[in-house]
Amino acid sequence: MTDYEVRVGDEPVGEAGGWRLDWDDRARGVARLLNGEQSLRILVEGSGTDWVVTLRGRRIPVTVRSWRERVMAEAESSAQTHAGPVEVKATLPGLIVAVGVAVGDEVEEGAALLTIEAMKMQNEVRAPRSGRVVEVAAIAGQTVATGAALLRLE
């Protein structure tokens, strides 16, 4: 059995508590969350590790990574910490509602850099490491896709 890390927005989700996903129509993204007698119909969009789940009209960004994917991402992040400039990219599509840094600003690891609104939820993009902002490509009001370059730290 593979262990998975599940995040809703930027928040980790604890144990699944016996919930299971069954596809009604995978091609159209129609599924059910099942737990004993409980059954919730959901719509699922996305691929890979990044998904958007629609439950009762609410769109929720969800990230699901296997143990291996999580370890690889942590190793990559650690390697970037020790290797020159790092490009901060959008982890989900959305609207940039605030940019809190400018070129030349010194930031600490974990500091809020900007805010992206996706599915009516605001998600802060945080600094992956301490450094100086050398480029800001993001502009408030701009729509970005997953993987879009937002800024660079040195």
mmCIF file with all atom_site columns, C-alpha atoms in Angstrom:
data_model
loop_
_atom_site.group_PDB
_atom_site.id
_atom_site.type_symbol
_atom_site.label_atom_id
_atom_site.label_alt_id
_atom_site.label_comp_id
_atom_site.label_asym_id
_atom_site.label_entity_id
_atom_site.label_seq_id
_atom_site.pdbx_PDB_ins_code
_atom_site.Cartn_x
_atom_site.Cartn_y
_atom_site.Cartn_z
_atom_site.occupancy
_atom_site.B_iso_or_equiv
_atom_site.pdbx_formal_charge
_atom_site.auth_seq_id
_atom_site.auth_comp_id
_atom_site.auth_asym_id
_atom_site.auth_atom_id
_atom_site.pdbx_PDB_model_num
ATOM 1   C CA . MET A 1 1   ? 0.000   0.000  0.000   1.00 0.00 ? 1   MET A CA 1
ATOM 2   C CA . THR A 1 2   ? 1.337   3.444  -0.910  1.00 0.00 ? 2   THR A CA 1
ATOM 3   C CA . ASP A 1 3   ? 1.216   6.283  1.616   1.00 0.00 ? 3   ASP A CA 1
ATOM 4   C CA . TYR A 1 4   ? 0.013   9.594  0.224   1.00 0.00 ? 4   TYR A CA 1
ATOM 5   C CA . GLU A 1 5   ? 0.297   13.176 1.392   1.00 0.00 ? 5   GLU A CA 1
ATOM 6   C CA . VAL A 1 6   ? -2.903  15.107 0.707   1.00 0.00 ? 6   VAL A CA 1
ATOM 7   C CA . ARG A 1 7   ? -3.130  18.918 0.858   1.00 0.00 ? 7   ARG A CA 1
ATOM 8   C CA . VAL A 1 8   ? -6.212  21.075 0.487   1.00 0.00 ? 8   VAL A CA 1
ATOM 9   C CA . GLY A 1 9   ? -4.869  24.452 -0.639  1.00 0.00 ? 9   GLY A CA 1
ATOM 10  C CA . ASP A 1 10  ? -1.637  24.783 1.354   1.00 0.00 ? 10  ASP A CA 1
ATOM 11  C CA . GLU A 1 11  ? -2.922  22.853 4.375   1.00 0.00 ? 11  GLU A CA 1
ATOM 12  C CA . PRO A 1 12  ? -2.011  19.181 4.930   1.00 0.00 ? 12  PRO A CA 1
ATOM 13  C CA . VAL A 1 13  ? -4.937  16.843 5.546   1.00 0.00 ? 13  VAL A CA 1
ATOM 14  C CA . GLY A 1 14  ? -4.611  14.206 8.264   1.00 0.00 ? 14  GLY A CA 1
ATOM 15  C CA . GLU A 1 15  ? -5.672  10.590 8.055   1.00 0.00 ? 15  GLU A CA 1
ATOM 16  C CA . ALA A 1 16  ? -8.294  9.902  5.418   1.00 0.00 ? 16  ALA A CA 1
ATOM 17  C CA . GLY A 1 17  ? -10.460 8.239  8.085   1.00 0.00 ? 17  GLY A CA 1
ATOM 18  C CA . GLY A 1 18  ? -11.607 5.384  5.867   1.00 0.00 ? 18  GLY A CA 1
ATOM 19  C CA . TRP A 1 19  ? -12.699 7.530  2.910   1.00 0.00 ? 19  TRP A CA 1
ATOM 20  C CA . ARG A 1 20  ? -12.353 5.903  -0.500  1.00 0.00 ? 20  ARG A CA 1
ATOM 21  C CA . LEU A 1 21  ? -12.660 7.392  -3.993  1.00 0.00 ? 21  LEU A CA 1
ATOM 22  C CA . ASP A 1 22  ? -14.694 5.484  -6.583  1.00 0.00 ? 22  ASP A CA 1
ATOM 23  C CA . TRP A 1 23  ? -14.946 6.749  -10.157 1.00 0.00 ? 23  TRP A CA 1
ATOM 24  C CA . ASP A 1 24  ? -18.459 6.845  -11.653 1.00 0.00 ? 24  ASP A CA 1
ATOM 25  C CA . ASP A 1 25  ? -17.208 8.266  -14.977 1.00 0.00 ? 25  ASP A CA 1
ATOM 26  C CA . ARG A 1 26  ? -13.461 8.921  -14.929 1.00 0.00 ? 26  ARG A CA 1
ATOM 27  C CA . ALA A 1 27  ? -13.431 10.422 -18.442 1.00 0.00 ? 27  ALA A CA 1
ATOM 28  C CA . ARG A 1 28  ? -15.846 13.145 -17.269 1.00 0.00 ? 28  ARG A CA 1
ATOM 29  C CA . GLY A 1 29  ? -14.296 13.482 -13.797 1.00 0.00 ? 29  GLY A CA 1
ATOM 30  C CA . VAL A 1 30  ? -17.350 12.211 -11.909 1.00 0.00 ? 30  VAL A CA 1
ATOM 31  C CA . ALA A 1 31  ? -16.567 10.324 -8.703  1.00 0.00 ? 31  ALA A CA 1
ATOM 32  C CA . ARG A 1 32  ? -17.887 9.483  -5.248  1.00 0.00 ? 32  ARG A CA 1
ATOM 33  C CA . LEU A 1 33  ? -16.200 9.731  -1.867  1.00 0.00 ? 33  LEU A CA 1
ATOM 34  C CA . LEU A 1 34  ? -17.352 6.749  0.184   1.00 0.00 ? 34  LEU A CA 1
ATOM 35  C CA . ASN A 1 35  ? -17.068 6.028  3.907   1.00 0.00 ? 35  ASN A CA 1
ATOM 36  C CA . GLY A 1 36  ? -19.318 3.274  5.168   1.00 0.00 ? 36  GLY A CA 1
ATOM 37  C CA . GLU A 1 37  ? -22.881 4.554  4.669   1.00 0.00 ? 37  GLU A CA 1
ATOM 38  C CA . GLN A 1 38  ? -21.748 8.038  3.565   1.00 0.00 ? 38  GLN A CA 1
ATOM 39  C CA . SER A 1 39  ? -21.440 8.876  -0.120  1.00 0.00 ? 39  SER A CA 1
ATOM 40  C CA . LEU A 1 40  ? -20.533 12.302 -1.533  1.00 0.00 ? 40  LEU A CA 1
ATOM 41  C CA . ARG A 1 41  ? -20.672 12.975 -5.286  1.00 0.00 ? 41  ARG A CA 1
ATOM 42  C CA . ILE A 1 42  ? -17.741 15.099 -6.501  1.00 0.00 ? 42  ILE A CA 1
ATOM 43  C CA . LEU A 1 43  ? -16.338 16.407 -9.774  1.00 0.00 ? 43  LEU A CA 1
ATOM 44  C CA . VAL A 1 44  ? -12.579 16.048 -10.227 1.00 0.00 ? 44  VAL A CA 1
ATOM 45  C CA . GLU A 1 45  ? -10.387 18.034 -12.658 1.00 0.00 ? 45  GLU A CA 1
ATOM 46  C CA . GLY A 1 46  ? -6.638  17.841 -13.104 1.00 0.00 ? 46  GLY A CA 1
ATOM 47  C CA . SER A 1 47  ? -3.846  15.369 -13.560 1.00 0.00 ? 47  SER A CA 1
ATOM 48  C CA . GLY A 1 48  ? -0.604  14.326 -11.961 1.00 0.00 ? 48  GLY A CA 1
ATOM 49  C CA . THR A 1 49  ? -0.502  15.631 -8.401  1.00 0.00 ? 49  THR A CA 1
ATOM 50  C CA . ASP A 1 50  ? -2.631  18.792 -8.747  1.00 0.00 ? 50  ASP A CA 1
ATOM 51  C CA . TRP A 1 51  ? -6.418  18.502 -8.762  1.00 0.00 ? 51  TRP A CA 1
ATOM 52  C CA . VAL A 1 52  ? -9.514  20.639 -8.283  1.00 0.00 ? 52  VAL A CA 1
ATOM 53  C CA . VAL A 1 53  ? -12.426 18.934 -6.531  1.00 0.00 ? 53  VAL A CA 1
ATOM 54  C CA . THR A 1 54  ? -15.941 20.385 -6.782  1.00 0.00 ? 54  THR A CA 1
ATOM 55  C CA . LEU A 1 55  ? -18.086 19.439 -3.792  1.00 0.00 ? 55  LEU A CA 1
ATOM 56  C CA . ARG A 1 56  ? -21.542 20.959 -3.319  1.00 0.00 ? 56  ARG A CA 1
ATOM 57  C CA . GLY A 1 57  ? -20.682 23.786 -5.739  1.00 0.00 ? 57  GLY A CA 1
ATOM 58  C CA . ARG A 1 58  ? -17.402 24.679 -4.000  1.00 0.00 ? 58  ARG A CA 1
ATOM 59  C CA . ARG A 1 59  ? -14.138 24.305 -5.956  1.00 0.00 ? 59  ARG A CA 1
ATOM 60  C CA . ILE A 1 60  ? -11.259 23.123 -3.767  1.00 0.00 ? 60  ILE A CA 1
ATOM 61  C CA . PRO A 1 61  ? -7.594  22.812 -4.881  1.00 0.00 ? 61  PRO A CA 1
ATOM 62  C CA . VAL A 1 62  ? -6.149  19.455 -3.788  1.00 0.00 ? 62  VAL A CA 1
ATOM 63  C CA . THR A 1 63  ? -2.612  18.106 -4.117  1.00 0.00 ? 63  THR A CA 1
ATOM 64  C CA . VAL A 1 64  ? -1.973  14.370 -3.774  1.00 0.00 ? 64  VAL A CA 1
ATOM 65  C CA . ARG A 1 65  ? 1.603   13.117 -3.706  1.00 0.00 ? 65  ARG A CA 1
ATOM 66  C CA . SER A 1 66  ? 2.919   9.633  -3.073  1.00 0.00 ? 66  SER A CA 1
ATOM 67  C CA . TRP A 1 67  ? 5.610   9.128  -0.469  1.00 0.00 ? 67  TRP A CA 1
ATOM 68  C CA . ARG A 1 68  ? 8.200   8.916  -3.281  1.00 0.00 ? 68  ARG A CA 1
ATOM 69  C CA . GLU A 1 69  ? 6.997   12.151 -4.941  1.00 0.00 ? 69  GLU A CA 1
ATOM 70  C CA . ARG A 1 70  ? 7.099   13.951 -1.577  1.00 0.00 ? 70  ARG A CA 1
ATOM 71  C CA . VAL A 1 71  ? 10.668  12.790 -0.839  1.00 0.00 ? 71  VAL A CA 1
ATOM 72  C CA . MET A 1 72  ? 11.821  13.783 -4.340  1.00 0.00 ? 72  MET A CA 1
ATOM 73  C CA . ALA A 1 73  ? 10.242  17.265 -3.988  1.00 0.00 ? 73  ALA A CA 1
ATOM 74  C CA . GLU A 1 74  ? 11.891  17.758 -0.591  1.00 0.00 ? 74  GLU A CA 1
ATOM 75  C CA . ALA A 1 75  ? 15.269  16.675 -1.995  1.00 0.00 ? 75  ALA A CA 1
ATOM 76  C CA . GLU A 1 76  ? 14.876  19.071 -4.940  1.00 0.00 ? 76  GLU A CA 1
ATOM 77  C CA . SER A 1 77  ? 13.931  21.900 -2.588  1.00 0.00 ? 77  SER A CA 1
ATOM 78  C CA . SER A 1 78  ? 16.948  21.159 -0.401  1.00 0.00 ? 78  SER A CA 1
ATOM 79  C CA . ALA A 1 79  ? 19.247  21.126 -3.444  1.00 0.00 ? 79  ALA A CA 1
ATOM 80  C CA . GLN A 1 80  ? 17.869  24.489 -4.581  1.00 0.00 ? 80  GLN A CA 1
ATOM 81  C CA . THR A 1 81  ? 18.626  25.923 -1.150  1.00 0.00 ? 81  THR A CA 1
ATOM 82  C CA . HIS A 1 82  ? 22.315  25.403 -1.812  1.00 0.00 ? 82  HIS A CA 1
ATOM 83  C CA . ALA A 1 83  ? 22.413  26.206 -5.514  1.00 0.00 ? 83  ALA A CA 1
ATOM 84  C CA . GLY A 1 84  ? 22.315  29.836 -6.683  1.00 0.00 ? 84  GLY A CA 1
ATOM 85  C CA . PRO A 1 85  ? 19.101  31.598 -7.718  1.00 0.00 ? 85  PRO A CA 1
ATOM 86  C CA . VAL A 1 86  ? 15.743  29.904 -7.274  1.00 0.00 ? 86  VAL A CA 1
ATOM 87  C CA . GLU A 1 87  ? 12.699  30.592 -9.425  1.00 0.00 ? 87  GLU A CA 1
ATOM 88  C CA . VAL A 1 88  ? 9.405   30.636 -7.530  1.00 0.00 ? 88  VAL A CA 1
ATOM 89  C CA . LYS A 1 89  ? 6.587   29.221 -9.677  1.00 0.00 ? 89  LYS A CA 1
ATOM 90  C CA . ALA A 1 90  ? 2.816   29.050 -9.322  1.00 0.00 ? 90  ALA A CA 1
ATOM 91  C CA . THR A 1 91  ? 1.739   25.712 -7.869  1.00 0.00 ? 91  THR A CA 1
ATOM 92  C CA . LEU A 1 92  ? -1.853  26.203 -9.021  1.00 0.00 ? 92  LEU A CA 1
ATOM 93  C CA . PRO A 1 93  ? -3.676  28.333 -11.574 1.00 0.00 ? 93  PRO A CA 1
ATOM 94  C CA . GLY A 1 94  ? -5.400  31.470 -10.345 1.00 0.00 ? 94  GLY A CA 1
ATOM 95  C CA . LEU A 1 95  ? -5.530  35.242 -10.017 1.00 0.00 ? 95  LEU A CA 1
ATOM 96  C CA . ILE A 1 96  ? -2.705  37.138 -8.322  1.00 0.00 ? 96  ILE A CA 1
ATOM 97  C CA . VAL A 1 97  ? -4.471  39.340 -5.771  1.00 0.00 ? 97  VAL A CA 1
ATOM 98  C CA . ALA A 1 98  ? -1.429  40.752 -3.948  1.00 0.00 ? 98  ALA A CA 1
ATOM 99  C CA . VAL A 1 99  ? 2.331   40.996 -4.418  1.00 0.00 ? 99  VAL A CA 1
ATOM 100 C CA . GLY A 1 100 ? 4.071   41.673 -1.115  1.00 0.00 ? 100 GLY A CA 1
ATOM 101 C CA . VAL A 1 101 ? 7.688   42.006 -2.255  1.00 0.00 ? 101 VAL A CA 1
ATOM 102 C CA . ALA A 1 102 ? 9.743   44.086 -4.672  1.00 0.00 ? 102 ALA A CA 1
ATOM 103 C CA . VAL A 1 103 ? 13.139  43.700 -6.327  1.00 0.00 ? 103 VAL A CA 1
ATOM 104 C CA . GLY A 1 104 ? 15.865  44.174 -3.727  1.00 0.00 ? 104 GLY A CA 1
ATOM 105 C CA . ASP A 1 105 ? 13.784  43.014 -0.742  1.00 0.00 ? 105 ASP A CA 1
ATOM 106 C CA . GLU A 1 106 ? 15.460  40.564 1.636   1.00 0.00 ? 106 GLU A CA 1
ATOM 107 C CA . VAL A 1 107 ? 13.129  37.713 2.640   1.00 0.00 ? 107 VAL A CA 1
ATOM 108 C CA . GLU A 1 108 ? 13.342  34.905 5.167   1.00 0.00 ? 108 GLU A CA 1
ATOM 109 C CA . GLU A 1 109 ? 12.432  31.304 4.370   1.00 0.00 ? 109 GLU A CA 1
ATOM 110 C CA . GLY A 1 110 ? 8.665   30.895 4.732   1.00 0.00 ? 110 GLY A CA 1
ATOM 111 C CA . ALA A 1 111 ? 7.893   34.615 4.313   1.00 0.00 ? 111 ALA A CA 1
ATOM 112 C CA . ALA A 1 112 ? 4.725   35.431 2.342   1.00 0.00 ? 112 ALA A CA 1
ATOM 113 C CA . LEU A 1 113 ? 5.694   36.656 -1.141  1.00 0.00 ? 113 LEU A CA 1
ATOM 114 C CA . LEU A 1 114 ? 2.343   36.967 -2.892  1.00 0.00 ? 114 LEU A CA 1
ATOM 115 C CA . THR A 1 115 ? -1.232  35.716 -2.799  1.00 0.00 ? 115 THR A CA 1
ATOM 116 C CA . ILE A 1 116 ? -3.020  33.730 -5.504  1.00 0.00 ? 116 ILE A CA 1
ATOM 117 C CA . GLU A 1 117 ? -6.789  33.293 -5.476  1.00 0.00 ? 117 GLU A CA 1
ATOM 118 C CA . ALA A 1 118 ? -7.967  29.975 -6.858  1.00 0.00 ? 118 ALA A CA 1
ATOM 119 C CA . MET A 1 119 ? -11.543 28.729 -6.613  1.00 0.00 ? 119 MET A CA 1
ATOM 120 C CA . LYS A 1 120 ? -12.402 31.604 -4.243  1.00 0.00 ? 120 LYS A CA 1
ATOM 121 C CA . MET A 1 121 ? -9.666  30.498 -1.814  1.00 0.00 ? 121 MET A CA 1
ATOM 122 C CA . GLN A 1 122 ? -6.626  32.683 -1.224  1.00 0.00 ? 122 GLN A CA 1
ATOM 123 C CA . ASN A 1 123 ? -3.290  30.841 -1.132  1.00 0.00 ? 123 ASN A CA 1
ATOM 124 C CA . GLU A 1 124 ? -0.078  32.483 0.016   1.00 0.00 ? 124 GLU A CA 1
ATOM 125 C CA . VAL A 1 125 ? 3.067   31.719 -1.947  1.00 0.00 ? 125 VAL A CA 1
ATOM 126 C CA . ARG A 1 126 ? 5.942   31.548 0.527   1.00 0.00 ? 126 ARG A CA 1
ATOM 127 C CA . ALA A 1 127 ? 9.702   31.866 0.113   1.00 0.00 ? 127 ALA A CA 1
ATOM 128 C CA . PRO A 1 128 ? 11.307  28.419 -0.287  1.00 0.00 ? 128 PRO A CA 1
ATOM 129 C CA . ARG A 1 129 ? 14.478  29.823 1.295   1.00 0.00 ? 129 ARG A CA 1
ATOM 130 C CA . SER A 1 130 ? 15.980  33.047 2.602   1.00 0.00 ? 130 SER A CA 1
ATOM 131 C CA . GLY A 1 131 ? 17.403  35.418 0.015   1.00 0.00 ? 131 GLY A CA 1
ATOM 132 C CA . ARG A 1 132 ? 17.082  38.629 -1.947  1.00 0.00 ? 132 ARG A CA 1
ATOM 133 C CA . VAL A 1 133 ? 14.342  39.190 -4.534  1.00 0.00 ? 133 VAL A CA 1
ATOM 134 C CA . VAL A 1 134 ? 16.096  39.777 -7.882  1.00 0.00 ? 134 VAL A CA 1
ATOM 135 C CA . GLU A 1 135 ? 13.103  39.656 -10.232 1.00 0.00 ? 135 GLU A CA 1
ATOM 136 C CA . VAL A 1 136 ? 9.321   39.981 -9.855  1.00 0.00 ? 136 VAL A CA 1
ATOM 137 C CA . ALA A 1 137 ? 7.316   38.776 -12.855 1.00 0.00 ? 137 ALA A CA 1
ATOM 138 C CA . ALA A 1 138 ? 3.944   38.663 -11.076 1.00 0.00 ? 138 ALA A CA 1
ATOM 139 C CA . ILE A 1 139 ? 1.533   41.607 -11.146 1.00 0.00 ? 139 ILE A CA 1
ATOM 140 C CA . ALA A 1 140 ? -1.615  41.983 -9.037  1.00 0.00 ? 140 ALA A CA 1
ATOM 141 C CA . GLY A 1 141 ? -4.652  41.294 -11.224 1.00 0.00 ? 141 GLY A CA 1
ATOM 142 C CA . GLN A 1 142 ? -2.742  38.913 -13.498 1.00 0.00 ? 142 GLN A CA 1
ATOM 143 C CA . THR A 1 143 ? -4.046  35.389 -14.145 1.00 0.00 ? 143 THR A CA 1
ATOM 144 C CA . VAL A 1 144 ? -1.362  32.694 -13.974 1.00 0.00 ? 144 VAL A CA 1
ATOM 145 C CA . ALA A 1 145 ? -1.190  29.035 -14.961 1.00 0.00 ? 145 ALA A CA 1
ATOM 146 C CA . THR A 1 146 ? 0.375   26.258 -12.933 1.00 0.00 ? 146 THR A CA 1
ATOM 147 C CA . GLY A 1 147 ? 4.152   26.468 -13.348 1.00 0.00 ? 147 GLY A CA 1
ATOM 148 C CA . ALA A 1 148 ? 4.205   30.157 -14.318 1.00 0.00 ? 148 ALA A CA 1
ATOM 149 C CA . ALA A 1 149 ? 7.326   31.997 -13.125 1.00 0.00 ? 149 ALA A CA 1
ATOM 150 C CA . LEU A 1 150 ? 6.363   34.460 -10.381 1.00 0.00 ? 150 LEU A CA 1
ATOM 151 C CA . LEU A 1 151 ? 9.715   35.729 -9.089  1.00 0.00 ? 151 LEU A CA 1
ATOM 152 C CA . ARG A 1 152 ? 13.372  34.844 -8.528  1.00 0.00 ? 152 ARG A CA 1
ATOM 153 C CA . LEU A 1 153 ? 15.389  34.791 -5.318  1.00 0.00 ? 153 LEU A CA 1
ATOM 154 C CA . GLU A 1 154 ? 19.167  34.913 -5.052  1.00 0.00 ? 154 GLU A CA 1
#
